[in-house]
mmCIF file of C-alpha atoms in Angstrom:
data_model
loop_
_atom_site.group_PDB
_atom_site.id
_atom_site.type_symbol
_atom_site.label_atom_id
_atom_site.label_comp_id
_atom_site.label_asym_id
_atom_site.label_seq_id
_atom_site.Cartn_x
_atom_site.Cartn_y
_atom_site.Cartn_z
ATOM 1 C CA UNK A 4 -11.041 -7.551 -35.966
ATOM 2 C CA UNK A 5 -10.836 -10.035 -32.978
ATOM 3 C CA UNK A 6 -8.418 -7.248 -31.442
ATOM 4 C CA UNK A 7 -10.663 -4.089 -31.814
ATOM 5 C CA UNK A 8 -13.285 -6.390 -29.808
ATOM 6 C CA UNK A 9 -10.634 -6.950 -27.309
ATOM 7 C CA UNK A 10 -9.961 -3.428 -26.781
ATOM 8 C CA UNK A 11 -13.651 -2.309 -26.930
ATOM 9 C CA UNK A 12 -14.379 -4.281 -24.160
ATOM 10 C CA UNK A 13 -11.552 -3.895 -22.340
ATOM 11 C CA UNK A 14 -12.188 -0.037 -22.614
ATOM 12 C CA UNK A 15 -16.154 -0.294 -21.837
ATOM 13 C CA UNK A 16 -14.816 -2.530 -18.810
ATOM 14 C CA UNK A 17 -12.481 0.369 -17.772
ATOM 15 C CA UNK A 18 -15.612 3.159 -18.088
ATOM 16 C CA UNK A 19 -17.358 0.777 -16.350
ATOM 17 C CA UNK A 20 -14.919 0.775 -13.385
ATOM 18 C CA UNK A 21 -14.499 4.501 -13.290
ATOM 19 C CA UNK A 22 -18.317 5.227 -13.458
ATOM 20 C CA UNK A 23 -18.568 5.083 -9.622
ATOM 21 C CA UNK A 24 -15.059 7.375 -9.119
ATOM 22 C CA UNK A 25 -16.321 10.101 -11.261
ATOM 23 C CA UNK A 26 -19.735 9.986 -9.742
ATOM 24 C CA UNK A 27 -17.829 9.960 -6.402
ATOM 25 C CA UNK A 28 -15.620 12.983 -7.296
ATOM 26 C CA UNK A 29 -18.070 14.827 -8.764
ATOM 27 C CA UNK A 30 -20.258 14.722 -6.311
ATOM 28 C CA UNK A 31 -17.849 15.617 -3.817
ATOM 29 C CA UNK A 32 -18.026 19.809 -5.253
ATOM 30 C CA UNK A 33 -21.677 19.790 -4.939
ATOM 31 C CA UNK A 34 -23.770 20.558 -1.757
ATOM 32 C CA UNK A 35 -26.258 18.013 -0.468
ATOM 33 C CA UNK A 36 -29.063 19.713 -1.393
ATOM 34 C CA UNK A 37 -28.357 19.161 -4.939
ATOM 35 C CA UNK A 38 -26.994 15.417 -4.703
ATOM 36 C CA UNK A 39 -30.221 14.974 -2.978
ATOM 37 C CA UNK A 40 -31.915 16.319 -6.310
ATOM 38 C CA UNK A 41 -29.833 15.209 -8.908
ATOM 39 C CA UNK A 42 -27.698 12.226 -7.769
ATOM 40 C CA UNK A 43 -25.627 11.941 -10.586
ATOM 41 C CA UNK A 44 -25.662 15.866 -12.001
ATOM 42 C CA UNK A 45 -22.435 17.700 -12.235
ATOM 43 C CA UNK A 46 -21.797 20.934 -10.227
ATOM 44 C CA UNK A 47 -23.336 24.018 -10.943
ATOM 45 C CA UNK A 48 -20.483 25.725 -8.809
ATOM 46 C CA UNK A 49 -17.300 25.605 -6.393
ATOM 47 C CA UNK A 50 -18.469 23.489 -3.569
ATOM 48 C CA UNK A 51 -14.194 23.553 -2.013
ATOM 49 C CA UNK A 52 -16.140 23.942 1.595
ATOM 50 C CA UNK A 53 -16.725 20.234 1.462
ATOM 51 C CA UNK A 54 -13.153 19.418 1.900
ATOM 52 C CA UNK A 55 -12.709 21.896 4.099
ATOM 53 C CA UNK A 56 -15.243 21.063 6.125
ATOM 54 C CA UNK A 57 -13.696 17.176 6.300
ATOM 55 C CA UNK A 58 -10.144 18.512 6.672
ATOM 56 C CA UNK A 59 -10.791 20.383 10.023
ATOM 57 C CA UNK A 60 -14.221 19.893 11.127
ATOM 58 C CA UNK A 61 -14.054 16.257 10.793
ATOM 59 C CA UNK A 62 -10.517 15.743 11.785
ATOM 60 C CA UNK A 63 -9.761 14.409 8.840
ATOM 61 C CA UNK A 64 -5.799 16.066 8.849
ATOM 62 C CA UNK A 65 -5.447 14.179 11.706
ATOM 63 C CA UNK A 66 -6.392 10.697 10.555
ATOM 64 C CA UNK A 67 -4.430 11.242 7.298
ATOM 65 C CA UNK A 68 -0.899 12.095 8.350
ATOM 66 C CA UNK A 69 -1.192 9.503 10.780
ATOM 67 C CA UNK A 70 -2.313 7.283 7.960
ATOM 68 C CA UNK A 71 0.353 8.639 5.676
ATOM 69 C CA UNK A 72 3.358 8.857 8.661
ATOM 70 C CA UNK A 73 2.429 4.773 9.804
ATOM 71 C CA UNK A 74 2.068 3.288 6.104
ATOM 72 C CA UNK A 75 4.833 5.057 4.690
ATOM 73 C CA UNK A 76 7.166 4.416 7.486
ATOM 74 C CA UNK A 77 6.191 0.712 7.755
ATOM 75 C CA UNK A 78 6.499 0.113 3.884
ATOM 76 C CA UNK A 79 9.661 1.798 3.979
ATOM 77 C CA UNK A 80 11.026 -0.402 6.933
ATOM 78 C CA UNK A 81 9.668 -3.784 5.706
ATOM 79 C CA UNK A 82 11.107 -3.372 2.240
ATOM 80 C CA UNK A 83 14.742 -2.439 3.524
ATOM 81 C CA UNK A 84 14.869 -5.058 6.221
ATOM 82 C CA UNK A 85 13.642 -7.829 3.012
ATOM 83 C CA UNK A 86 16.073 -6.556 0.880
ATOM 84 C CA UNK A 87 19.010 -7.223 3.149
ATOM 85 C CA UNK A 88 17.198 -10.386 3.569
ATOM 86 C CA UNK A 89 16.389 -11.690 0.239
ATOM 87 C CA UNK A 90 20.141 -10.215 -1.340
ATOM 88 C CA UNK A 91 22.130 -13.684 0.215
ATOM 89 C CA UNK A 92 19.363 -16.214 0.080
ATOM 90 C CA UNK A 93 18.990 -15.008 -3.608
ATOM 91 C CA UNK A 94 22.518 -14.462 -4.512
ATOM 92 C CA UNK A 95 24.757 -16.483 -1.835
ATOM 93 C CA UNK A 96 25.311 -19.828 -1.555
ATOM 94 C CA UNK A 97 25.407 -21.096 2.143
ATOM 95 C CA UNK A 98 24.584 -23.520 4.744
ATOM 96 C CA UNK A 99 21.040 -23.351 5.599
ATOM 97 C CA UNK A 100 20.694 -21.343 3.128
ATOM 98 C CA UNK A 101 17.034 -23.278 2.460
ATOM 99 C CA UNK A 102 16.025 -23.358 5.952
ATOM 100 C CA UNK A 103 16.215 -19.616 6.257
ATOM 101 C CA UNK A 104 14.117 -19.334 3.462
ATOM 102 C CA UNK A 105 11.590 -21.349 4.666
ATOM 103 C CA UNK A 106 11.277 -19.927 7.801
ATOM 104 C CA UNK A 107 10.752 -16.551 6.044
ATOM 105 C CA UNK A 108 7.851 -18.228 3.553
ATOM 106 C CA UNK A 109 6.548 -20.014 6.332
ATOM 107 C CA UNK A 110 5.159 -16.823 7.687
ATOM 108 C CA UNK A 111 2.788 -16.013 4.552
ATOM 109 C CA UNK A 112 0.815 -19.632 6.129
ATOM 110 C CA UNK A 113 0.025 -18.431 9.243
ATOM 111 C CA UNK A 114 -3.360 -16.323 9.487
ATOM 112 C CA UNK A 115 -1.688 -13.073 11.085
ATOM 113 C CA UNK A 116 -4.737 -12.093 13.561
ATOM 114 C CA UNK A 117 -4.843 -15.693 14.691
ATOM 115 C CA UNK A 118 -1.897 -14.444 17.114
ATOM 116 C CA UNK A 119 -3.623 -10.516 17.411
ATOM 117 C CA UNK A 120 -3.962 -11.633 20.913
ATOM 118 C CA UNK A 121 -0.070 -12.934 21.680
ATOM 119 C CA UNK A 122 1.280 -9.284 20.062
ATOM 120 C CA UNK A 123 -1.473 -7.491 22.051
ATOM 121 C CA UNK A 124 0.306 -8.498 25.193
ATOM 122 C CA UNK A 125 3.944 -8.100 23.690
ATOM 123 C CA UNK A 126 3.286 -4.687 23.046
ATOM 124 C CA UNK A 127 1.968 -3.766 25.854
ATOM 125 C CA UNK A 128 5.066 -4.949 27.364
ATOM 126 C CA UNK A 129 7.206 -3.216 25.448
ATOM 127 C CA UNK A 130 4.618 0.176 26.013
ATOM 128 C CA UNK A 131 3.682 0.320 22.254
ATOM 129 C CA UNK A 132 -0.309 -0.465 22.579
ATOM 130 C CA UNK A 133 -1.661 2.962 21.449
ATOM 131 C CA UNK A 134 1.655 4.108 19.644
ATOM 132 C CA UNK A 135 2.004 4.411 15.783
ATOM 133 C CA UNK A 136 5.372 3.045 16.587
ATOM 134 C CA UNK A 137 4.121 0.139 17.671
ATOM 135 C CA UNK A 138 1.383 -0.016 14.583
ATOM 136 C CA UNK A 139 4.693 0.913 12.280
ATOM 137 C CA UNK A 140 6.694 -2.303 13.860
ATOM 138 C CA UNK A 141 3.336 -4.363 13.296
ATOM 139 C CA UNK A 142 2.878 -3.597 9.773
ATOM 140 C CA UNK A 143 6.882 -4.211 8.588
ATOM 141 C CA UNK A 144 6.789 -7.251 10.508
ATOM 142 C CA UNK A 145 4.172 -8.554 8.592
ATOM 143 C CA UNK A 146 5.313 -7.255 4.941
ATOM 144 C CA UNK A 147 8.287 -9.148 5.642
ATOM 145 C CA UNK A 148 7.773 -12.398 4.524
ATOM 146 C CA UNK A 149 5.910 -11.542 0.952
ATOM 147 C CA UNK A 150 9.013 -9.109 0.661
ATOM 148 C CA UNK A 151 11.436 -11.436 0.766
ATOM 149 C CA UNK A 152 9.519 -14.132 -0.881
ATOM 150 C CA UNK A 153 9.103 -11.845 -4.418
ATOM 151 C CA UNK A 154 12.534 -10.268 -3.763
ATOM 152 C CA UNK A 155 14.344 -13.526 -3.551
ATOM 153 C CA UNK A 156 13.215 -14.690 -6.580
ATOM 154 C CA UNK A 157 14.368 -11.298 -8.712
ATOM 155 C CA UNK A 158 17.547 -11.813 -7.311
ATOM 156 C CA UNK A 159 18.029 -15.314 -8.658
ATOM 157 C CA UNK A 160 16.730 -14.624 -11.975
ATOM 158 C CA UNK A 161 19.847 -11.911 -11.935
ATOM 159 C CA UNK A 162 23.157 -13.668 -14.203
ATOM 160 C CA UNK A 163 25.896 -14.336 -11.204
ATOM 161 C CA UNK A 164 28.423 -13.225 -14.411
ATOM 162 C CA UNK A 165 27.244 -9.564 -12.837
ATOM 163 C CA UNK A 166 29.083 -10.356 -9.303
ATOM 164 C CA UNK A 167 31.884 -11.599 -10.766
ATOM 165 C CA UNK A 168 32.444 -8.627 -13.120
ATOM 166 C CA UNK A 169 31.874 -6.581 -10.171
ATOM 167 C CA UNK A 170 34.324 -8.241 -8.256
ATOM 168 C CA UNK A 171 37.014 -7.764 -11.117
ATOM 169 C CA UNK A 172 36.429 -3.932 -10.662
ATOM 170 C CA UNK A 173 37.059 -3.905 -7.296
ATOM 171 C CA UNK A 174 33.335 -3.669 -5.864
ATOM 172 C CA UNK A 175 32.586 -5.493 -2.504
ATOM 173 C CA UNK A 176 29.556 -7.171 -1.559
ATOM 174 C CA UNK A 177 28.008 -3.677 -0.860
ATOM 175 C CA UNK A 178 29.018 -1.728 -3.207
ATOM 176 C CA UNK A 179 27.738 -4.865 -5.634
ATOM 177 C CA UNK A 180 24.572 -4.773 -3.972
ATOM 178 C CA UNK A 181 24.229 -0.644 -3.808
ATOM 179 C CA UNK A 182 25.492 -0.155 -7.487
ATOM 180 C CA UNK A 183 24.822 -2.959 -9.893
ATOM 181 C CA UNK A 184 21.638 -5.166 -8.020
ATOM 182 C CA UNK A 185 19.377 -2.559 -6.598
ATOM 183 C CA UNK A 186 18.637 -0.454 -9.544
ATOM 184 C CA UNK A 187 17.889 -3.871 -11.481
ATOM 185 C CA UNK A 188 15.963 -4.979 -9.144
ATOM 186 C CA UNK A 189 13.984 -1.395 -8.941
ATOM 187 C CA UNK A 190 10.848 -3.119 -10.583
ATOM 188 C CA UNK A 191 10.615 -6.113 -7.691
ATOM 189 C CA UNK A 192 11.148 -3.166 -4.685
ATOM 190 C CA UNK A 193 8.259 -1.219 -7.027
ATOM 191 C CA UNK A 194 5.910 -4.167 -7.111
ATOM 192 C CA UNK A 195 6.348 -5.048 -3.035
ATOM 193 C CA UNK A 196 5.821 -1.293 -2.524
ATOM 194 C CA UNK A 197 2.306 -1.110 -3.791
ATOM 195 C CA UNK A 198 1.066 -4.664 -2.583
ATOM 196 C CA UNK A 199 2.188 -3.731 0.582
ATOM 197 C CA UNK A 200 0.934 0.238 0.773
ATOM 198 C CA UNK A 201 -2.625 -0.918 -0.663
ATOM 199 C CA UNK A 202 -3.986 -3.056 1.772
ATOM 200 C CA UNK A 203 -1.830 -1.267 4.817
ATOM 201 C CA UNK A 204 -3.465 2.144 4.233
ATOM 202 C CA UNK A 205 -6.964 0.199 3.833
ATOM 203 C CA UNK A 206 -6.372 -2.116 7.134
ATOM 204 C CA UNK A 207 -8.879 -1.649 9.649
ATOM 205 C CA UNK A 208 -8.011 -4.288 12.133
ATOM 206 C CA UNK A 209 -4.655 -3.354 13.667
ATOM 207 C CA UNK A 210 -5.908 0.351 14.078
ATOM 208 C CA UNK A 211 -9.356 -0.588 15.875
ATOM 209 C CA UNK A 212 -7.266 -3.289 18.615
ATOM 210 C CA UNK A 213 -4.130 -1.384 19.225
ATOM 211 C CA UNK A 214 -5.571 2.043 19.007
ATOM 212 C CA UNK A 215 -7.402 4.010 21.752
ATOM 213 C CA UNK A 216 -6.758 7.509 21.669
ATOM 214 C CA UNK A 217 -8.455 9.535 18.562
ATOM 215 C CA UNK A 218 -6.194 11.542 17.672
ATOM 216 C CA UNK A 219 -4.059 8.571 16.752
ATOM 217 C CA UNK A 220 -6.338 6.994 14.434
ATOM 218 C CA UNK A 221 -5.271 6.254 11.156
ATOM 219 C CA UNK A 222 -8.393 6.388 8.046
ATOM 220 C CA UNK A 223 -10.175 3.197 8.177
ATOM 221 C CA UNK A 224 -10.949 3.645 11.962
ATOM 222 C CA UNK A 225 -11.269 7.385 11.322
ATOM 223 C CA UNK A 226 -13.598 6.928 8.733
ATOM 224 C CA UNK A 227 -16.083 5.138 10.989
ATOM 225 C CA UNK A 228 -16.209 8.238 13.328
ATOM 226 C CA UNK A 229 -16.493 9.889 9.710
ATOM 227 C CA UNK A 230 -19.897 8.362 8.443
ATOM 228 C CA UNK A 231 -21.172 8.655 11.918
ATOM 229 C CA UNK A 232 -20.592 12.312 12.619
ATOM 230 C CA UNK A 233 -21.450 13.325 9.297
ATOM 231 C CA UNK A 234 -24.015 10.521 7.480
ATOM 232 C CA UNK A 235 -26.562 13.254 5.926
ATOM 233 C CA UNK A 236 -23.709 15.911 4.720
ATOM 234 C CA UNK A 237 -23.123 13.682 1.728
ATOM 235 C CA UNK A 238 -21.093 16.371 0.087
ATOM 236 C CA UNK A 239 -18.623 16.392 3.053
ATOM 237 C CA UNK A 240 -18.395 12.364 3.076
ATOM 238 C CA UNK A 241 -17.738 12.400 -0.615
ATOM 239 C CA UNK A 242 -14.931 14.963 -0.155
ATOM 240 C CA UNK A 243 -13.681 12.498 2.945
ATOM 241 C CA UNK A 244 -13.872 9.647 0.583
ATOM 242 C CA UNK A 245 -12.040 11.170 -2.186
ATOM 243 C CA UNK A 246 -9.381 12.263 -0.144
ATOM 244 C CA UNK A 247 -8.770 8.711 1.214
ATOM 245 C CA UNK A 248 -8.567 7.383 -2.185
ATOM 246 C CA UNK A 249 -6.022 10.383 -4.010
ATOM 247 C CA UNK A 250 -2.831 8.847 -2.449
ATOM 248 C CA UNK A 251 -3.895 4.766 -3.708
ATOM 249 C CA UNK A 252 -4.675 6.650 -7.461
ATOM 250 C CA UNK A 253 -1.567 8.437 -7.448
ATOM 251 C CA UNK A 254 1.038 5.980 -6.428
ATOM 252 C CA UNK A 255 -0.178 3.466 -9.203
ATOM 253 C CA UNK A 256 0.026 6.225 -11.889
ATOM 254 C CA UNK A 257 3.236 6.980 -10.802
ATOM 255 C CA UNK A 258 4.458 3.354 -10.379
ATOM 256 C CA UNK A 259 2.519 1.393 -12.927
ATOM 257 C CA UNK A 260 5.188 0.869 -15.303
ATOM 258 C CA UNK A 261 7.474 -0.290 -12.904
ATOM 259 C CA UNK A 262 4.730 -2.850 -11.501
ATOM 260 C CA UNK A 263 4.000 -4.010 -15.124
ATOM 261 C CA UNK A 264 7.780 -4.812 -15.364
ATOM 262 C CA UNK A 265 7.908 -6.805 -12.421
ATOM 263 C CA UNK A 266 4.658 -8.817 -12.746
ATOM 264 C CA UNK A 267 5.947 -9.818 -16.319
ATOM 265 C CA UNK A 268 9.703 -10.063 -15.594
ATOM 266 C CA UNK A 269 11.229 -13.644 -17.555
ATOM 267 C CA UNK A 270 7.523 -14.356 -19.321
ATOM 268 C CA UNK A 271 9.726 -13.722 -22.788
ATOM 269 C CA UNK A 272 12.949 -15.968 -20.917
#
């Protein structure tokens, strides 16, 4: 009995949550007019021109493959450059081997825009201010040291009986790292992935210093411009709004096995 209650209010919880998406999406295939009459009715017929309307009208192709070509590249980057990190602090034994991984940890204490002002002028230097290169190079930079921090501890909980039998087959570090740790470490690089891509495509700091010109502007920014340009076409800001959120929704459907693995990995050990 106590479990039925659990579940009964862990469902009425979930409908709960999703009250406001379904509204949201719903909303989004219905003209103004008749959100304006009947805020929470359902649609009485195809209302598409909505998203059209925010996909070229409003720019909004623009603002998401920059948002998609930035937070994909920068998740991408961070997590390979933490994985070649956190494979020999986690698995190699070494001289400073503790040092190295507090100087990577150390970097989670340190309030990031604290120093906005410091990488302003570095990459202006380097002519990155108003380049999604630069806002890539930003954002793996700063991934890094959660990265390695969750990534290092996978790789210790791995049994070092693994690189040995590896080694009896002939494998080399590489290979050993390539063949036998990466896919068992798949549910680590799955959990990074989304805690990074979350608050990255949400960010609206980095975009709003170190962007100027608009047809660089990545969602959060773009959205501003959004609600200004368009804040009595509800229809078309619901369609913007859904369209921001379809890539967050469909990368934890598709990886929320893989994060439940990770966030639970040794509770049973």
């Amino acid at each position: 009995m106590r479990t039925l209650w659990i579940k009964l209010l862990l469902w009425g919880y979930a409908v709960l949550s999703m009250a406001p998406l379904v509204v949201m999406v719903l909303s989004s295939f219905r003209p103004t007019s008749e959100i304006f009459d009947d805020p929470i009715g359902l649609p009485t017929g195809s209302a598409f021109d909505n998203y059209a309307k925010a996909w070229t009208e409003a720019s909004f192709s623009t603002y998401v493959v920059n948002s998609v070509i930035v937070v994909v590249s920068a998740v991408l980057l961070g997590a390979v450059v933490s994985l070649l990190a956190a494979y020999p602090l986690g698995r190699r034994r070494f001289g400073g081997r503790g040092l190295f991984t507090a100087y990577f940890i150390s970097g989670m204490t340190l309030p990031a825009h604290l120093g906005v002002l410091p990488l302003f002028y570095l990459l202006e230097s380097m002519g990155l201010v108003d380049s999604l290169l630069g806002l890539i190079l930003v954002y793996a930079a700063g991934s890094i040291p959660f990265n390695v921090f969750v990534l290092t501890a996978f790789f210790r909980q791995l049994p070092y009986e693994l690189d040995e039998a590896a080694s009896l087959d002939g494998a080399g570090p590489l290979a050993t790292f390539w063949h036998v740790m990466l896919p068992l470490v798949r549910p680590a690089i799955a959990t990074v992935v989304v805690f990074q891509f979350v608050p990255l495509w949400n960010d609206f700091f980095y975009p709003l210093v170190l962007m100027r010109d608009e047809s660089k502007l990545t969602l959060p920014v773009g959205l501003t411009h959004f609600f200004g340009e368009f804040q009595n076409d509800w229809g078309t800001l619901f369609a913007g709004l859904v369209m921001t959120t379809i890539p967050l929704v469909v990368l934890f459907v598709l990886a929320t096995r893989q994060i439940v693995a990770g966030l639970t990995a040794g509770m049973n050990r």
